[in-house]
Coordinates of C-alpha atoms in Angstrom, one line a residue:
M122 CA -64.2 -38.9 -31.1
L123 CA -60.9 -38.6 -29.3
Y124 CA -60.4 -35.1 -30.9
L125 CA -63.9 -34.0 -29.7
T126 CA -63.2 -35.2 -26.2
K127 CA -59.9 -33.3 -26.1
A128 CA -61.6 -30.2 -27.5
K129 CA -64.3 -30.3 -24.8
L130 CA -61.6 -30.7 -22.1
L131 CA -59.7 -27.7 -23.4
L132 CA -62.9 -25.6 -23.6
A133 CA -63.8 -26.6 -20.0
G134 CA -60.3 -25.7 -18.8
A135 CA -60.5 -22.3 -20.5
A136 CA -63.9 -21.7 -18.9
L137 CA -62.6 -22.6 -15.5
T138 CA -59.6 -20.3 -15.9
A139 CA -61.8 -17.4 -17.0
L140 CA -64.1 -17.9 -14.0
A141 CA -61.2 -18.2 -11.6
G142 CA -59.3 -15.2 -12.7
P143 CA -60.2 -11.5 -13.2
A144 CA -61.8 -10.6 -16.5
L145 CA -59.4 -7.7 -17.0
A146 CA -56.2 -6.7 -15.2
L147 CA -56.4 -3.8 -12.8
D148 CA -55.4 -0.4 -14.1
G149 CA -53.1 1.1 -11.5
N150 CA -52.8 4.4 -13.2
D151 CA -56.6 4.8 -13.3
L152 CA -56.8 4.0 -9.5
V153 CA -54.2 6.7 -8.8
A154 CA -56.0 9.2 -11.1
K155 CA -59.4 8.6 -9.4
L156 CA -57.7 8.9 -6.0
N157 CA -56.4 12.3 -7.0
G158 CA -59.8 13.3 -8.3
A159 CA -61.3 12.6 -4.9
L160 CA -58.5 14.3 -3.1
A161 CA -58.9 17.4 -5.3
I162 CA -62.6 17.7 -4.4
K163 CA -61.7 17.7 -0.7
G164 CA -59.1 20.3 -1.2
S165 CA -56.3 17.9 -0.3
S166 CA -52.9 17.5 -1.7
G167 CA -52.1 15.3 -4.8
F168 CA -50.6 11.8 -4.9
T169 CA -47.8 10.9 -7.3
A170 CA -45.6 7.9 -7.9
G171 CA -42.4 7.2 -9.8
S172 CA -43.9 3.9 -11.0
I173 CA -47.1 2.0 -10.6
N174 CA -47.2 -1.8 -10.9
V175 CA -50.0 -4.4 -10.6
S176 CA -49.6 -7.8 -9.1
G177 CA -52.8 -9.8 -9.0
S178 CA -55.2 -7.7 -6.9
D179 CA -52.5 -5.5 -5.5
V180 CA -51.3 -2.1 -6.8
I181 CA -47.8 -1.0 -5.8
A182 CA -46.9 2.7 -6.1
A183 CA -43.1 3.1 -5.8
D184 CA -41.3 6.4 -5.0
A185 CA -44.7 7.9 -4.0
K186 CA -45.1 11.5 -2.8
I187 CA -47.7 13.8 -1.5
V188 CA -47.6 17.0 -3.5
T189 CA -48.5 20.2 -1.5
D190 CA -48.6 23.9 -2.0
D191 CA -49.3 23.8 -5.7
G192 CA -46.5 21.4 -6.4
K193 CA -43.9 23.5 -4.5
Q194 CA -43.4 20.9 -1.8
N195 CA -43.2 17.1 -1.8
I196 CA -43.6 14.7 1.2
P197 CA -41.9 11.4 0.3
L198 CA -43.9 8.3 1.1
G199 CA -41.7 5.6 -0.3
T200 CA -43.6 2.6 -1.4
V201 CA -47.4 2.5 -1.0
K202 CA -49.2 -0.8 -1.4
F203 CA -52.9 -1.0 -2.2
E204 CA -53.9 -4.6 -1.2
G205 CA -57.1 -6.4 -2.3
V206 CA -58.1 -3.9 -4.9
E207 CA -61.5 -4.5 -6.7
E208 CA -63.2 -2.4 -9.3
D209 CA -66.6 -1.1 -8.1
G210 CA -68.9 0.6 -10.6
G211 CA -66.0 2.5 -12.1
G212 CA -64.4 3.3 -8.8
Y213 CA -62.3 1.0 -6.5
T214 CA -62.4 -0.6 -3.1
V215 CA -59.1 -1.3 -1.4
G216 CA -58.9 -3.9 1.4
K217 CA -55.8 -2.2 2.9
V218 CA -53.3 0.5 2.1
L219 CA -49.8 0.0 3.6
F220 CA -47.2 2.7 3.8
D221 CA -43.5 2.6 4.4
N222 CA -42.2 4.0 7.7
V223 CA -41.5 7.7 7.6
N224 CA -38.1 9.1 8.4
V225 CA -37.6 12.7 7.3
T226 CA -34.7 14.9 8.3
Q227 CA -34.4 18.6 7.6
D228 CA -31.7 20.9 9.0
K229 CA -31.3 19.8 12.7
S230 CA -34.8 18.3 13.0
S231 CA -36.2 14.9 12.2
I232 CA -39.5 13.1 12.4
T233 CA -40.3 9.4 12.2
A234 CA -43.5 7.5 12.0
S235 CA -44.3 3.8 11.8
D236 CA -47.2 1.3 11.3
I237 CA -49.2 3.5 8.9
S238 CA -52.2 1.9 7.2
I239 CA -55.7 2.5 5.9
T240 CA -58.4 -0.2 6.0
N241 CA -61.3 -0.6 3.6
L242 CA -60.7 2.4 1.4
S243 CA -63.4 3.4 -1.1
I244 CA -62.3 5.5 -4.1
P245 CA -65.3 7.0 -6.0
A246 CA -65.7 6.7 -9.7
D247 CA -67.0 10.3 -10.0
P248 CA -66.1 12.8 -7.2
N249 CA -68.5 15.4 -8.6
G250 CA -71.7 13.9 -7.3
N251 CA -73.7 15.2 -4.4
D252 CA -73.9 12.1 -2.1
L253 CA -71.4 10.1 -0.1
S254 CA -70.8 7.7 -3.0
S255 CA -68.6 10.4 -4.5
V256 CA -66.6 10.9 -1.4
L257 CA -63.3 9.2 -0.5
L258 CA -64.1 7.1 2.6
Y259 CA -62.4 4.4 4.7
D260 CA -63.2 2.4 7.8
E261 CA -60.0 3.1 9.7
A262 CA -56.7 4.9 9.3
T263 CA -53.9 4.3 11.8
V264 CA -50.4 5.7 12.5
G265 CA -48.2 4.1 15.1
R266 CA -45.5 5.8 17.1
I267 CA -44.4 9.3 15.9
V268 CA -41.2 10.8 17.2
G269 CA -39.8 14.3 16.6
T270 CA -36.3 15.3 17.5
V271 CA -34.3 18.5 17.5
E272 CA -30.6 18.4 17.5
G273 CA -30.7 14.7 18.4
K274 CA -33.0 15.3 21.5
Q275 CA -36.6 14.0 21.5
A276 CA -38.9 17.0 21.4
F277 CA -42.3 15.3 21.1
S278 CA -43.9 11.9 20.5
V279 CA -47.3 10.4 19.9
D280 CA -47.9 6.8 20.8
R281 CA -50.8 6.1 18.4
T282 CA -53.3 7.9 16.1
T283 CA -56.5 6.2 15.0
V284 CA -59.3 7.6 12.8
T285 CA -62.4 5.5 12.3
T286 CA -65.5 6.3 10.3
E287 CA -68.9 4.6 10.0
L288 CA -71.3 5.1 7.2
A289 CA -75.0 5.1 7.9
D290 CA -77.1 2.2 6.5
D291 CA -78.9 4.5 4.1
N292 CA -75.6 6.3 3.1
S293 CA -77.0 9.6 4.3
S294 CA -74.4 10.4 6.9
V295 CA -71.0 9.4 8.2
D296 CA -69.8 9.3 11.8
F297 CA -66.1 10.0 12.6
D298 CA -63.9 9.4 15.6
V299 CA -60.3 10.5 16.0
K300 CA -58.1 9.3 18.9
V301 CA -54.6 10.6 19.5
A302 CA -53.0 8.8 22.4
G303 CA -49.8 9.4 24.3
V304 CA -49.0 12.9 23.2
K305 CA -45.8 14.0 25.0
A306 CA -43.7 17.1 24.5
D307 CA -40.4 18.2 26.2
L308 CA -40.8 22.0 26.7
G309 CA -37.5 22.0 28.6
L310 CA -35.8 22.2 25.2
V311 CA -37.0 25.8 24.8
D312 CA -33.9 27.9 25.2
E313 CA -35.3 31.5 25.0
P314 CA -34.7 32.8 28.6
Q315 CA -38.0 34.5 29.3
A316 CA -40.1 31.7 27.7
K317 CA -38.0 29.1 29.6
D318 CA -38.6 30.9 32.9
T319 CA -42.4 31.0 32.3
I320 CA -42.5 27.3 31.4
Q321 CA -40.6 26.4 34.6
Q322 CA -42.7 28.6 36.8
L323 CA -45.9 27.1 35.4
G324 CA -44.6 23.6 35.8
L325 CA -44.9 22.9 32.1
T326 CA -41.4 21.5 31.3
S327 CA -43.2 18.4 29.9
L328 CA -46.6 17.7 28.6
D329 CA -48.4 14.4 28.6
G330 CA -51.9 14.0 27.2
S331 CA -54.3 13.1 24.4
M332 CA -56.6 14.4 21.8
T333 CA -60.1 13.3 20.9
I334 CA -62.4 14.3 18.0
E335 CA -65.9 13.0 17.5
G336 CA -68.7 14.0 15.2
S337 CA -71.0 13.3 12.3
W338 CA -71.7 14.8 8.9
S339 CA -75.1 14.5 7.1
V340 CA -74.4 15.1 3.4
G341 CA -78.0 16.0 2.4
D342 CA -78.5 19.3 4.3
G343 CA -74.8 19.6 5.2
T344 CA -75.3 19.3 8.9
L345 CA -71.8 19.0 10.5
D346 CA -72.0 18.1 14.2
L347 CA -68.6 18.2 15.9
T348 CA -69.7 16.8 19.3
E349 CA -66.2 16.9 20.8
Y350 CA -62.8 18.3 20.0
A351 CA -60.8 17.9 23.2
L352 CA -57.2 18.3 24.3
D353 CA -56.5 16.7 27.7
F354 CA -53.1 17.2 29.4
K355 CA -52.1 16.0 32.9
N356 CA -51.5 18.8 35.4
V357 CA -52.9 21.3 33.0
G358 CA -56.5 20.6 32.2
R359 CA -59.0 19.6 29.5
L360 CA -60.1 22.0 26.8
S361 CA -63.1 20.8 24.8
M362 CA -65.0 22.4 22.0
S363 CA -68.1 21.5 20.0
F364 CA -70.3 23.1 17.4
S365 CA -73.1 22.3 15.0
L366 CA -73.8 24.0 11.7
T367 CA -76.0 23.3 8.6
G368 CA -75.2 24.0 4.9
Y369 CA -71.8 22.3 4.8
T370 CA -72.8 20.4 1.7
L371 CA -70.5 18.8 -1.0
D372 CA -71.4 21.7 -3.2
F373 CA -70.3 24.2 -0.5
I374 CA -67.0 22.3 0.0
K375 CA -66.3 22.4 -3.8
S376 CA -67.1 26.1 -4.0
L377 CA -64.9 26.8 -0.9
N378 CA -62.0 24.9 -2.4
E379 CA -62.3 26.8 -5.7
T380 CA -62.4 30.1 -4.0
T381 CA -59.4 29.2 -1.7
Q382 CA -57.4 28.1 -4.7
A383 CA -58.2 31.3 -6.6
M384 CA -56.9 33.3 -3.7
A385 CA -53.7 31.2 -3.5
E386 CA -53.1 31.5 -7.3
N387 CA -53.3 35.3 -7.2
P388 CA -51.7 36.4 -3.9
S389 CA -50.5 39.8 -5.3
N390 CA -53.5 40.6 -7.5
E391 CA -55.6 43.0 -5.4
Q392 CA -58.7 42.8 -7.6
A393 CA -58.6 39.0 -7.6
Q394 CA -58.3 38.9 -3.8
Q395 CA -61.2 41.2 -3.4
A396 CA -63.3 39.1 -5.8
A397 CA -62.4 36.0 -3.9
G398 CA -63.2 37.7 -0.6
L399 CA -66.7 38.6 -1.8
A400 CA -67.2 35.1 -3.0
M401 CA -66.2 33.8 0.4
L402 CA -68.7 36.1 2.0
G403 CA -71.3 34.7 -0.4
L404 CA -70.4 31.2 0.6
M405 CA -70.8 32.0 4.3
Q406 CA -74.4 33.0 3.6
R407 CA -75.2 29.3 2.9
L408 CA -74.4 28.3 6.4
T409 CA -76.7 28.2 9.5
F410 CA -75.5 28.2 13.1
N411 CA -77.0 25.6 15.4
S412 CA -75.0 25.6 18.5
A413 CA -71.4 25.8 20.0
E414 CA -69.7 25.3 23.3
I415 CA -66.2 25.7 24.7
R416 CA -65.3 24.3 28.1
F417 CA -62.2 24.2 30.2
E418 CA -61.7 21.8 33.2
D419 CA -58.8 22.8 35.4
A420 CA -56.1 20.3 36.5
G421 CA -53.9 22.7 38.3
I422 CA -52.8 25.3 35.7
T423 CA -55.0 28.1 37.0
K424 CA -53.5 28.3 40.4
R425 CA -50.0 28.1 39.1
G426 CA -50.8 30.7 36.5
I427 CA -52.2 33.1 39.1
D428 CA -49.2 32.5 41.4
Y429 CA -46.8 33.2 38.6
A430 CA -48.7 36.4 37.5
A431 CA -48.9 37.6 41.1
K432 CA -45.1 37.1 41.5
K433 CA -44.5 39.1 38.3
Q434 CA -46.6 42.0 39.7
N435 CA -45.0 41.9 43.1
T436 CA -48.2 40.9 44.9
D437 CA -49.7 37.7 46.1
A438 CA -52.3 35.3 44.7
T439 CA -55.2 36.4 47.0
Q440 CA -54.8 40.1 46.0
L441 CA -54.5 39.3 42.3
T442 CA -57.6 37.2 42.5
Q443 CA -59.6 40.0 44.1
M444 CA -58.2 42.4 41.5
L445 CA -59.4 40.1 38.6
K446 CA -62.8 39.8 40.2
G447 CA -63.1 43.6 40.4
M448 CA -61.9 44.2 36.8
T449 CA -64.3 41.8 35.2
P450 CA -67.5 43.8 35.4
F451 CA -65.8 47.0 34.4
M452 CA -64.3 45.4 31.3
L453 CA -67.7 44.0 30.2
A454 CA -69.6 47.2 30.9
Q455 CA -68.4 48.7 27.6
F456 CA -70.3 46.1 25.6
N457 CA -73.7 47.3 27.1
V458 CA -75.0 43.8 27.7
P459 CA -76.0 43.8 31.4
E460 CA -77.3 40.3 31.4
L461 CA -74.1 38.9 29.9
Q462 CA -72.1 41.1 32.2
N463 CA -73.7 39.7 35.3
M464 CA -73.5 36.1 34.0
V465 CA -69.8 36.3 33.2
T466 CA -68.9 38.2 36.5
E467 CA -70.7 35.5 38.6
A468 CA -68.9 32.7 36.6
V469 CA -65.5 34.3 36.9
N470 CA -65.9 34.8 40.7
T471 CA -67.0 31.2 41.2
Y472 CA -64.1 29.9 39.1
L473 CA -61.4 32.0 40.7
D474 CA -62.6 31.1 44.2
K475 CA -62.3 27.4 43.4
P476 CA -61.0 26.5 39.9
G477 CA -63.1 23.7 38.5
S478 CA -64.7 24.2 35.1
F479 CA -65.6 27.2 32.9
T480 CA -68.1 26.8 30.1
I481 CA -69.3 29.2 27.4
S482 CA -72.3 27.9 25.4
A483 CA -74.3 29.3 22.5
E484 CA -77.6 27.6 21.8
P485 CA -80.2 29.7 20.2
E486 CA -83.9 28.7 20.3
N487 CA -83.9 28.3 16.5
A488 CA -81.0 27.9 14.1
V489 CA -79.5 31.3 13.0
P490 CA -78.4 32.0 9.4
F491 CA -74.9 33.3 9.3
P492 CA -76.0 36.5 7.5
M493 CA -78.1 37.3 10.5
I494 CA -75.1 36.9 12.8
V495 CA -72.9 39.1 10.6
G496 CA -75.7 41.7 10.5
A497 CA -76.0 41.7 14.3
A498 CA -72.3 41.9 14.8
M499 CA -72.0 45.0 12.4
G500 CA -75.2 46.8 13.4
A501 CA -76.0 45.9 17.0
P502 CA -73.2 43.8 18.5
N503 CA -74.8 44.0 22.0
T504 CA -77.6 41.9 20.7
L505 CA -75.4 39.0 19.7
P506 CA -75.5 37.2 23.0
K507 CA -79.3 37.0 22.9
V508 CA -79.3 36.1 19.2
L509 CA -77.0 33.2 19.8
G510 CA -78.4 32.2 23.2
V511 CA -75.1 32.6 25.0
T512 CA -74.7 31.3 28.6
V513 CA -71.6 31.4 30.8
T514 CA -71.2 29.1 33.8
A515 CA -68.5 27.9 36.2
N516 CA -68.0 24.6 38.1
D517 CA -71.3 23.2 36.8

C-alpha cells in the first residue's frame, strides 16, 4: 500500500511538472531561420549571430549582425534578446526584442543609438503565403536618441523614433504610423566655401524638425495608401506627400525583390540587365494609380531664397519676383496644355505675392492603370494632366 501511495505521488508530481513547463525547449536556430525567411521575402537584409542560446522562454543571439549588400557589409548589433518567445503554428510570437546600444565609428565619423526595442513581434511559419499571416509584423518599434558626429563635433541628432502598426480585426489590412521627433542638424559644419555661403545666406546653419509617415496597406488587392509623408522644419517649411495605388500585393513584392536581386547579381551583364528591365516593366503593369499629392507650406524659406537669388543676380527681390511670374507661362507653353498652363501660372503668382502653401494634386475620376500612364507619356504627353486629374493651387 505504501509503495502504491508513493508511486501515485510521483506520478502526480510528474504530471504537474509537465503541465507547468513547456513540452519542448525552444529552438533558437529555427527562430532565426524563420526570421531570415520573412526578411528575405520583404527584400530586407539577413540576420546572423555568433551564438544562439535559449533560457526558458528567452532566446539570446550573441555577436549578432545585419548582413547587407549580398554579404559584403555587416552592421554589428551586439547581443539581441528575444523575450517571451512562444511557438505559434510553426511560427513564433515574441513579447519583446531588446538590442544593445549602437556605437559605430568609421574614419572620423561615429554614430550612437540607444533604447532600441521591438514589441509583440510575429514571425511567420511560412513567408510564402498571400495574406498577412505570412508577413513579419510587430506592434511597435522604438529607437531612443541617435547622435552622429564628425571629427568629434555633433553633426546631427534624433531624439526618438517610433513605428507602430495595427492589424485589422479581419487580418485584411495593416495601418502604420512612423514618428521621428527632434531631428536636428548642424549645417555650420559644411566647409565648402560656396555651399557654406549659401547655407548662411538662407539662414540654414541649423535644422530643427520632425518627420511623420502614416498609411495603410490592404493585402488582398494590394492597395497601398500613404496618407502622409511629411518633413517639417522650423523656419523652413513643411513638405508633405501622399499617394494611393493598387496592385502592391505580396506576390508583386516577391517578384519585385527577385527582379531587383537579379539585376544586382549581374551588374555587368548587359543581356541580364535588359531582361530584368523588361521584367520590371511587366511588373509595373500590375499597378493602378489612384491619387497623389505634394504640398509645401512655407515657414520663411521662400523669401530668404528669393532675396539670396536676387542678390546673386545683382537685382532686388521685387524685380526677381516679377521676372519669375513672367517666365512661368512661357516655360509651360512648350507643353501645349493651356488649362495646366493657366492653372500653374495663377498658382505661382498667388504664391510669390504672399508665400503660404503650394499644392499639386492628381486625382483622376477613375483609377488609372500604369500602362495607360506610360502610353500617354510616350504618345501624347500633353494629355497626362487630364488623364491624372492634375490640379495646382496656392494658399488654399
